[in-house]
Coordinates of C-alpha atoms in Angstrom, one line a residue:
M1 CA 135.2 81.9 92.3
W2 CA 137.0 84.1 94.4
R3 CA 139.1 85.5 91.4
F4 CA 136.1 86.5 89.3
M5 CA 134.4 88.4 92.1
L6 CA 137.2 90.6 92.5
S7 CA 137.8 90.9 88.6
V8 CA 134.3 92.3 88.2
Q9 CA 134.7 94.4 91.2
M10 CA 137.6 96.0 89.3
L11 CA 135.7 96.6 86.1
V12 CA 132.9 98.3 88.2
T13 CA 135.4 100.6 89.9
M14 CA 137.2 101.4 86.6
L15 CA 134.1 102.8 85.3
G16 CA 134.3 105.3 88.0
L17 CA 131.0 106.4 89.7
G18 CA 131.0 108.3 92.6
S19 CA 130.3 109.0 97.0
A20 CA 127.6 109.8 100.5
A21 CA 126.0 109.7 104.1
W22 CA 122.3 109.4 104.5
G23 CA 120.6 112.6 106.2
Q24 CA 121.6 116.2 106.1
N25 CA 124.8 116.6 104.2
W26 CA 125.6 120.1 104.5
S27 CA 124.5 123.2 106.3
E28 CA 125.6 126.6 106.7
N29 CA 124.1 129.3 109.3
F30 CA 127.4 131.6 109.2
E31 CA 127.1 131.6 113.1
S32 CA 130.7 130.5 113.5
Y33 CA 132.1 133.3 111.7
A34 CA 133.3 136.8 113.0
N35 CA 131.3 139.8 112.0
G36 CA 132.8 141.3 108.9
Q37 CA 135.1 138.2 108.4
V38 CA 135.4 137.7 104.3
L39 CA 134.8 134.2 103.7
Y40 CA 137.8 133.3 101.6
N41 CA 139.3 130.0 101.8
V42 CA 137.3 129.0 104.9
N43 CA 135.0 126.2 105.2
G44 CA 135.1 125.9 101.5
W45 CA 134.0 129.3 100.8
S46 CA 136.1 131.5 98.5
G47 CA 135.6 134.0 95.5
W48 CA 135.2 133.2 91.8
N49 CA 138.4 131.8 90.4
N50 CA 139.9 132.1 94.2
V51 CA 139.7 135.9 93.8
Q52 CA 139.4 137.4 97.2
G53 CA 137.9 140.6 96.0
V54 CA 134.7 139.0 95.1
A55 CA 134.1 136.6 98.2
G56 CA 131.2 137.2 100.4
S57 CA 131.5 138.2 104.1
C58 CA 129.9 137.3 107.3
T59 CA 127.3 140.1 108.5
T60 CA 124.8 141.0 111.3
Q61 CA 123.0 143.4 109.3
Q62 CA 120.3 140.8 108.5
A63 CA 119.8 137.1 109.8
H64 CA 117.2 134.4 109.1
G65 CA 118.0 132.1 112.0
G66 CA 120.6 133.1 114.4
S67 CA 122.3 136.7 114.3
K68 CA 124.7 136.4 111.1
S69 CA 124.3 135.8 107.5
I70 CA 126.3 136.2 104.3
L71 CA 126.4 139.6 102.6
I72 CA 126.4 139.6 98.8
Q73 CA 127.6 143.0 97.8
P74 CA 127.6 144.5 94.0
N75 CA 129.8 142.3 91.9
D76 CA 130.6 139.9 94.6
D77 CA 130.7 136.4 93.4
A78 CA 130.8 133.9 96.4
I79 CA 131.8 130.4 95.7
R80 CA 131.3 127.5 98.0
T81 CA 132.7 124.3 96.6
F82 CA 131.7 120.8 97.5
E83 CA 135.0 119.0 97.1
S84 CA 133.9 115.4 96.3
G85 CA 130.6 116.8 94.4
Y86 CA 127.0 115.2 95.3
N87 CA 126.6 112.5 92.3
V88 CA 124.0 110.2 93.6
G89 CA 120.5 110.7 95.4
R90 CA 117.3 112.3 95.4
G91 CA 117.1 115.5 97.7
T92 CA 116.8 119.2 98.4
M93 CA 119.0 122.3 98.3
R94 CA 117.7 125.0 100.5
A95 CA 118.7 128.8 101.0
W96 CA 116.8 131.8 102.8
M97 CA 117.4 135.1 100.8
Y98 CA 116.7 138.6 101.7
L99 CA 116.6 141.0 99.2
A100 CA 115.4 144.8 100.0
R101 CA 113.6 146.7 97.4
A102 CA 115.9 149.9 97.7
Q103 CA 118.8 147.4 97.4
H104 CA 117.7 145.6 94.2
T105 CA 119.5 148.1 91.6
A106 CA 120.7 145.3 89.2
D107 CA 120.4 141.5 88.6
T108 CA 121.3 139.1 91.0
Y109 CA 121.5 135.3 91.0
Y110 CA 121.6 131.9 92.7
I111 CA 123.9 129.6 90.9
V112 CA 124.5 125.9 91.2
Q113 CA 127.3 124.3 88.9
N114 CA 128.0 120.8 88.1
E115 CA 131.6 121.3 87.1
Y116 CA 133.9 123.9 88.6
T117 CA 137.5 124.4 89.7
H118 CA 139.1 127.7 90.1
G119 CA 140.3 128.8 86.5
G120 CA 138.0 126.1 84.8
P121 CA 136.6 124.1 83.4
Y122 CA 133.1 125.2 84.3
Q123 CA 129.3 124.1 83.4
W124 CA 126.3 125.4 85.0
C125 CA 123.2 123.4 86.0
I126 CA 121.0 125.9 88.0
E127 CA 120.9 129.6 87.5
L128 CA 117.9 131.4 89.1
Q129 CA 117.9 135.3 88.1
F130 CA 116.2 137.9 90.1
D131 CA 115.4 140.3 87.1
I132 CA 115.6 144.1 88.1
T133 CA 113.5 145.1 85.0
T134 CA 110.5 142.7 85.5
Q135 CA 111.0 142.1 89.3
T136 CA 110.3 138.5 88.9
V137 CA 112.3 135.3 89.4
L138 CA 113.5 133.5 86.1
D139 CA 115.3 130.3 85.2
D140 CA 117.9 130.9 82.9
F141 CA 118.0 127.3 81.6
R142 CA 114.5 126.2 81.7
D143 CA 111.1 127.4 80.6
E144 CA 109.1 129.0 83.7
S145 CA 106.1 127.3 85.1
G146 CA 104.4 130.6 85.5
V147 CA 104.8 134.4 86.7
V148 CA 106.8 134.3 90.2
N149 CA 107.0 137.8 91.6
I150 CA 110.2 138.9 93.8
I151 CA 109.0 139.3 97.6
Y152 CA 111.2 142.4 99.0
D153 CA 112.0 143.4 102.7
R154 CA 111.8 139.9 104.1
W155 CA 113.4 136.3 104.3
V156 CA 112.3 134.0 101.5
E157 CA 113.0 130.3 101.1
L158 CA 114.7 129.1 97.9
R159 CA 113.9 125.3 97.4
F160 CA 115.5 123.1 94.8
E161 CA 114.1 119.2 94.8
I162 CA 116.9 117.7 92.8
D163 CA 117.0 114.1 91.5
I164 CA 120.4 113.5 90.2
D165 CA 119.6 109.7 89.6
N166 CA 117.0 110.8 87.0
D167 CA 118.4 114.1 85.9
F168 CA 115.5 116.3 87.1
I169 CA 114.8 119.3 89.3
T170 CA 111.8 121.5 90.5
C171 CA 112.8 125.0 91.7
Y172 CA 110.7 127.0 94.1
Y173 CA 110.6 130.4 95.5
N174 CA 108.6 131.1 98.3
N175 CA 106.8 127.8 97.9
Q176 CA 106.0 128.7 94.4
E177 CA 107.0 126.6 91.5
V178 CA 109.4 128.7 89.4
S179 CA 110.4 126.0 86.9
S180 CA 111.0 122.0 86.4
G181 CA 113.0 120.1 84.0
Q182 CA 116.1 118.5 83.0
L183 CA 118.8 119.2 85.7
F184 CA 122.2 118.7 83.7
I185 CA 120.6 120.6 81.0
R186 CA 123.8 122.0 79.5
G187 CA 125.7 118.7 79.5
G188 CA 128.7 117.8 81.9
N189 CA 129.2 115.6 84.8
A190 CA 126.0 114.4 86.6
Q191 CA 127.1 116.0 89.9
I192 CA 126.3 119.2 92.1
K193 CA 129.8 120.7 92.5
N194 CA 129.5 124.2 94.0
L195 CA 127.1 127.0 95.0
D196 CA 127.6 130.5 93.5
L197 CA 126.1 133.8 94.7
Y198 CA 126.5 136.3 92.1
S199 CA 125.2 139.9 91.9
T200 CA 126.0 142.0 89.2
G201 CA 125.0 145.4 91.3
S202 CA 122.7 144.6 93.8
T203 CA 123.2 143.8 97.8
N204 CA 121.3 140.9 99.3
Y205 CA 121.6 138.4 101.8
F206 CA 121.6 134.4 102.3
D207 CA 121.2 132.3 105.4
D208 CA 120.5 128.8 106.5
L209 CA 121.8 126.9 103.3
A210 CA 121.5 123.2 103.6
V211 CA 121.8 120.3 101.4
T212 CA 120.0 116.9 102.2
G213 CA 119.5 113.4 100.7
L214 CA 122.4 114.1 98.0
H215 CA 125.4 112.1 98.3
S216 CA 129.0 111.8 97.3
Y217 CA 129.6 108.1 96.3
E218 CA 132.9 107.0 94.7
L219 CA 133.8 103.4 93.7
L220 CA 137.5 102.5 94.1
P221 CA 139.6 100.5 91.9
W222 CA 141.9 97.8 93.6
P223 CA 145.3 96.6 92.8
F224 CA 145.6 94.9 89.6
L225 CA 148.0 92.0 88.8
Q226 CA 149.1 91.3 85.4
I227 CA 151.4 88.6 84.2
E228 CA 153.6 88.7 81.1
G229 CA 156.2 86.7 79.6
P230 CA 156.4 82.7 78.4
C231 CA 156.4 79.9 80.7
P232 CA 158.6 78.5 81.1
G233 CA 161.0 81.5 81.0
V234 CA 161.7 84.9 82.2
M235 CA 158.2 86.3 83.4
T236 CA 157.2 89.6 84.8
F237 CA 154.5 90.0 87.6
R238 CA 153.3 93.8 87.8
V239 CA 150.8 95.1 90.4
S240 CA 149.7 98.5 89.7
H241 CA 147.3 100.9 91.7
A242 CA 149.3 100.3 94.8
S243 CA 150.2 102.6 97.2
P244 CA 152.8 104.9 95.7
G245 CA 156.3 104.2 97.5
G246 CA 154.6 101.4 99.4
M247 CA 155.7 97.8 99.9
V248 CA 153.6 95.0 98.0
A249 CA 154.0 91.4 98.6
F250 CA 153.9 88.8 95.7
I251 CA 152.1 85.9 97.1
Y252 CA 152.0 82.4 95.6
G253 CA 150.6 78.9 96.2
L254 CA 149.3 75.8 94.3
Q255 CA 145.6 76.4 94.9
E256 CA 143.0 79.0 95.1
G257 CA 141.1 79.2 98.5
M258 CA 140.2 81.6 101.3
F259 CA 143.2 82.3 103.6
R260 CA 142.8 84.8 106.3
I261 CA 146.2 86.6 107.7
P262 CA 146.2 85.7 111.2
N263 CA 146.9 88.1 114.2
G264 CA 150.1 89.4 114.7
R265 CA 151.3 89.8 111.2
L266 CA 150.9 92.7 108.6
C267 CA 147.3 92.9 107.5
A268 CA 145.9 90.7 110.1
G269 CA 142.3 89.7 109.3
T270 CA 142.7 90.2 105.5
E271 CA 141.6 87.4 103.2
I272 CA 144.0 86.1 100.8
G273 CA 142.6 84.4 97.7
I274 CA 145.2 81.5 97.8
S275 CA 145.1 78.5 100.3
D276 CA 148.4 78.1 102.2
P277 CA 150.1 81.1 100.7
R278 CA 153.8 82.0 100.4
V279 CA 155.5 85.2 99.9
A280 CA 157.6 85.2 96.8
R281 CA 159.2 88.7 97.7
T282 CA 158.1 92.1 98.8
V283 CA 158.6 95.0 96.4
R284 CA 158.5 98.7 96.7
A285 CA 156.0 100.4 94.5
D286 CA 157.2 103.5 92.2
Q287 CA 155.7 106.8 92.6
N288 CA 152.9 105.7 90.4
G289 CA 152.0 102.9 92.8
V290 CA 153.4 100.2 90.3
A291 CA 155.4 97.3 91.8
V292 CA 157.4 94.9 89.6
L293 CA 159.0 91.3 90.2
S294 CA 160.9 89.4 87.3
G295 CA 162.5 86.4 87.1
A296 CA 163.0 82.8 85.4
V297 CA 160.0 80.6 86.1
Q298 CA 160.7 76.8 85.7
G299 CA 158.4 74.4 83.8
G300 CA 157.1 72.5 86.8
F301 CA 155.3 75.9 87.9
C302 CA 153.4 76.4 84.8
D303 CA 149.5 76.0 85.1
Q304 CA 150.3 74.8 88.8
V305 CA 151.0 78.0 91.0
F306 CA 148.7 80.9 91.5
M307 CA 149.9 84.4 92.1
Q308 CA 148.4 87.4 94.0
G309 CA 149.7 91.0 94.9
L310 CA 149.0 92.4 98.4
D311 CA 149.4 96.0 99.1
L312 CA 151.1 96.1 102.5
N313 CA 150.0 99.5 103.2
T314 CA 146.2 99.7 102.4
C315 CA 145.9 95.5 102.9
A316 CA 144.1 95.4 99.5
G317 CA 144.8 92.4 97.5
S318 CA 144.5 92.0 93.7
G319 CA 142.9 89.4 91.8
V320 CA 144.4 85.7 91.6
E321 CA 146.0 84.9 88.5
L322 CA 147.3 81.3 87.1
V323 CA 151.2 81.4 86.2
S324 CA 150.3 79.7 83.0
Q325 CA 151.6 78.8 79.4
Q326 CA 148.7 80.5 78.2
T327 CA 149.2 83.7 79.9
G328 CA 148.4 86.7 77.6
R329 CA 146.4 84.3 75.2
E330 CA 143.4 83.2 76.9
T331 CA 139.8 83.4 75.6
R332 CA 138.2 86.0 76.9
C333 CA 134.4 86.2 77.4
I334 CA 132.7 89.4 77.4
Y335 CA 129.7 89.7 79.9
T336 CA 127.2 92.0 80.2
I337 CA 124.5 92.7 83.0
D338 CA 121.0 91.5 82.4
C339 CA 119.1 92.5 85.5
R340 CA 117.1 95.1 87.3
L341 CA 117.7 96.6 90.6
E342 CA 114.6 95.4 93.0
N343 CA 115.9 96.6 96.0
D344 CA 117.6 100.2 96.4
G345 CA 117.7 99.9 100.3
G346 CA 121.6 99.2 100.6
D347 CA 124.3 102.0 100.8
C348 CA 126.1 100.5 97.7
A349 CA 122.9 99.9 95.5
A350 CA 122.5 103.3 94.3
P351 CA 125.7 103.9 92.5
V352 CA 125.9 100.3 91.1
R353 CA 122.1 101.0 89.6
R354 CA 123.7 104.4 88.2
L355 CA 126.4 102.1 86.6
V356 CA 123.6 100.3 84.7
Q357 CA 121.5 103.5 84.0
D358 CA 124.5 105.3 82.8
L359 CA 125.8 102.8 80.3
D360 CA 124.1 102.3 76.8
P361 CA 121.9 99.3 77.3
A362 CA 123.5 97.7 74.2
A363 CA 126.9 97.9 75.5
R364 CA 126.7 97.4 79.4
F365 CA 130.1 96.0 79.6
V366 CA 130.8 94.3 82.9
Y367 CA 134.0 92.3 82.3
T368 CA 136.1 89.9 80.1
I369 CA 136.4 86.5 82.1
L370 CA 139.6 85.0 81.2
C371 CA 138.8 81.3 80.4
R372 CA 142.0 79.5 81.6
R373 CA 142.2 77.3 78.8
S374 CA 141.9 78.3 74.9
N375 CA 139.5 75.5 74.3
L376 CA 137.2 76.3 77.4
N377 CA 134.0 77.5 76.5
C378 CA 132.4 80.3 78.4
P379 CA 128.9 79.6 79.6
S380 CA 126.2 81.8 78.0
V381 CA 124.7 82.7 81.4
L382 CA 126.4 83.3 84.7
F383 CA 125.0 84.0 88.2
Y384 CA 127.6 85.5 90.6
K385 CA 128.0 87.8 93.6
L386 CA 129.4 91.1 92.6
R387 CA 131.6 92.5 95.3
V388 CA 131.7 96.3 95.3
Y389 CA 134.1 98.6 97.3
Y390 CA 133.0 102.2 97.8
R391 CA 133.3 105.2 100.2
V392 CA 130.4 107.4 101.3
N393 CA 131.0 111.1 101.4
G394 CA 134.6 110.8 101.7
G395 CA 134.7 108.4 104.7
E396 CA 136.1 104.9 105.4
L397 CA 136.3 102.5 102.6
Q398 CA 133.5 99.8 102.9
D399 CA 132.3 96.8 100.7
C400 CA 129.0 94.8 99.9
T401 CA 128.1 92.1 97.6
M402 CA 125.1 92.0 95.0
D403 CA 123.6 89.0 93.1
V404 CA 123.9 89.7 89.5
R405 CA 122.9 87.8 86.5
L406 CA 125.4 87.9 83.5
V407 CA 124.8 87.0 80.1
A408 CA 127.5 86.5 77.1
R409 CA 127.6 89.0 74.5
D410 CA 129.9 87.2 72.2
P411 CA 131.9 84.1 73.4
E412 CA 134.4 84.2 70.4
Q413 CA 134.9 88.0 70.8
R414 CA 138.5 89.1 72.2
C415 CA 139.0 92.3 73.8
V416 CA 141.7 94.1 76.1
R417 CA 141.7 93.6 79.6
P418 CA 140.3 96.9 81.3
I419 CA 142.8 98.9 83.6
P420 CA 141.3 100.4 86.4
R421 CA 142.0 104.1 87.7
P422 CA 144.0 104.8 90.8
F423 CA 142.9 104.4 94.0
T424 CA 143.1 104.8 97.9
G425 CA 141.1 102.6 100.7
R426 CA 141.6 99.9 102.7
L427 CA 140.1 96.3 102.4
G428 CA 137.3 95.0 104.6
P429 CA 137.6 91.3 105.1
Q430 CA 133.9 90.5 105.1
P431 CA 131.4 92.2 102.7
S432 CA 128.1 93.0 103.7
D433 CA 124.8 92.2 101.7
C434 CA 123.7 95.2 100.0
G435 CA 120.4 94.2 98.3
P436 CA 119.4 91.8 95.4
W437 CA 119.2 92.4 91.9

């Protein structure tokens, strides 16, 4: 049972959703910078493609809240990146803008991108244009809800009500709706990656920027144990996604079960999936996080001994695998999620719900369960607790469990075991409950 819980977790993490804390995620009032300071490679600010000459600068010429704001001069293209990217949640992005009529000599823009790295690739999801010809606010990607005139010579709020989960946005200027519609209308990843303040020739100011209710949420792959070779015979035990250059313990025992590493030992408090575990050997992982143990296995061990890998740096354990004559030839049963989220109040509920929403309903692949004997039939319906490992807004690793209902798609179909992506993090010994399905 414990083995299957971790196996399902690995597939969910492999699918790679992404991270967040609740409340105000980010804000900027420019009060911490010196007057005239160029905001280049400081607190996430830079210039387009990391060019210093187009970065904005701190100024006391205008201010909304305190005494300073960011100055955007002709041809400036100031970038503020969100390193992890906001990829779940429903929230608000705000900014206050000051545009003097005498200084509005060319178009200027408030831009948000859902894909951005210096030098590319790029993708745009929000682009409000302050049009010099019509002196109105235009949405370059969506139809305008009506005519919204530019207000000059005073501070005006820009507000964006963003629903990443449902791919929808409503844009406001001075509490007037400019537009609404699909958020990621040009394609690309479903995330908010940066803020881009760009002017083709005008001078303008921005202050009191903030993002609330949007989160960076990442589900993390875990060490993955693979067993290869005939039993009896020379077999290879391979743990991938361990800490590069770190030590990995290969643990074995005669029975699956829960064993907590006692105090005073490495990884104290971590749960092992083998009762009465023994360490066969510790092996240093290579630069790719792969640790390999090879050796001759006697016939008396076949179908009797269970193996597990433990990353001694992160204290993360792999799934438990049986050393079997059938290794590599098991029947693999494909299960899909057949459920709906009833309570979205838990921290890890939103990204798991996103997992279900983002996949095609006909192909909601969860995991291929290894049937330990080739003649063992897979149950058509399986109720289980899904254990999820995740990080919120780049913070400490957390885990929780969710009740799910799994339905076999095709008990006879065979497929390749999924391989998780690289990871970082540390295992928490007891997962919390994160809401029912």
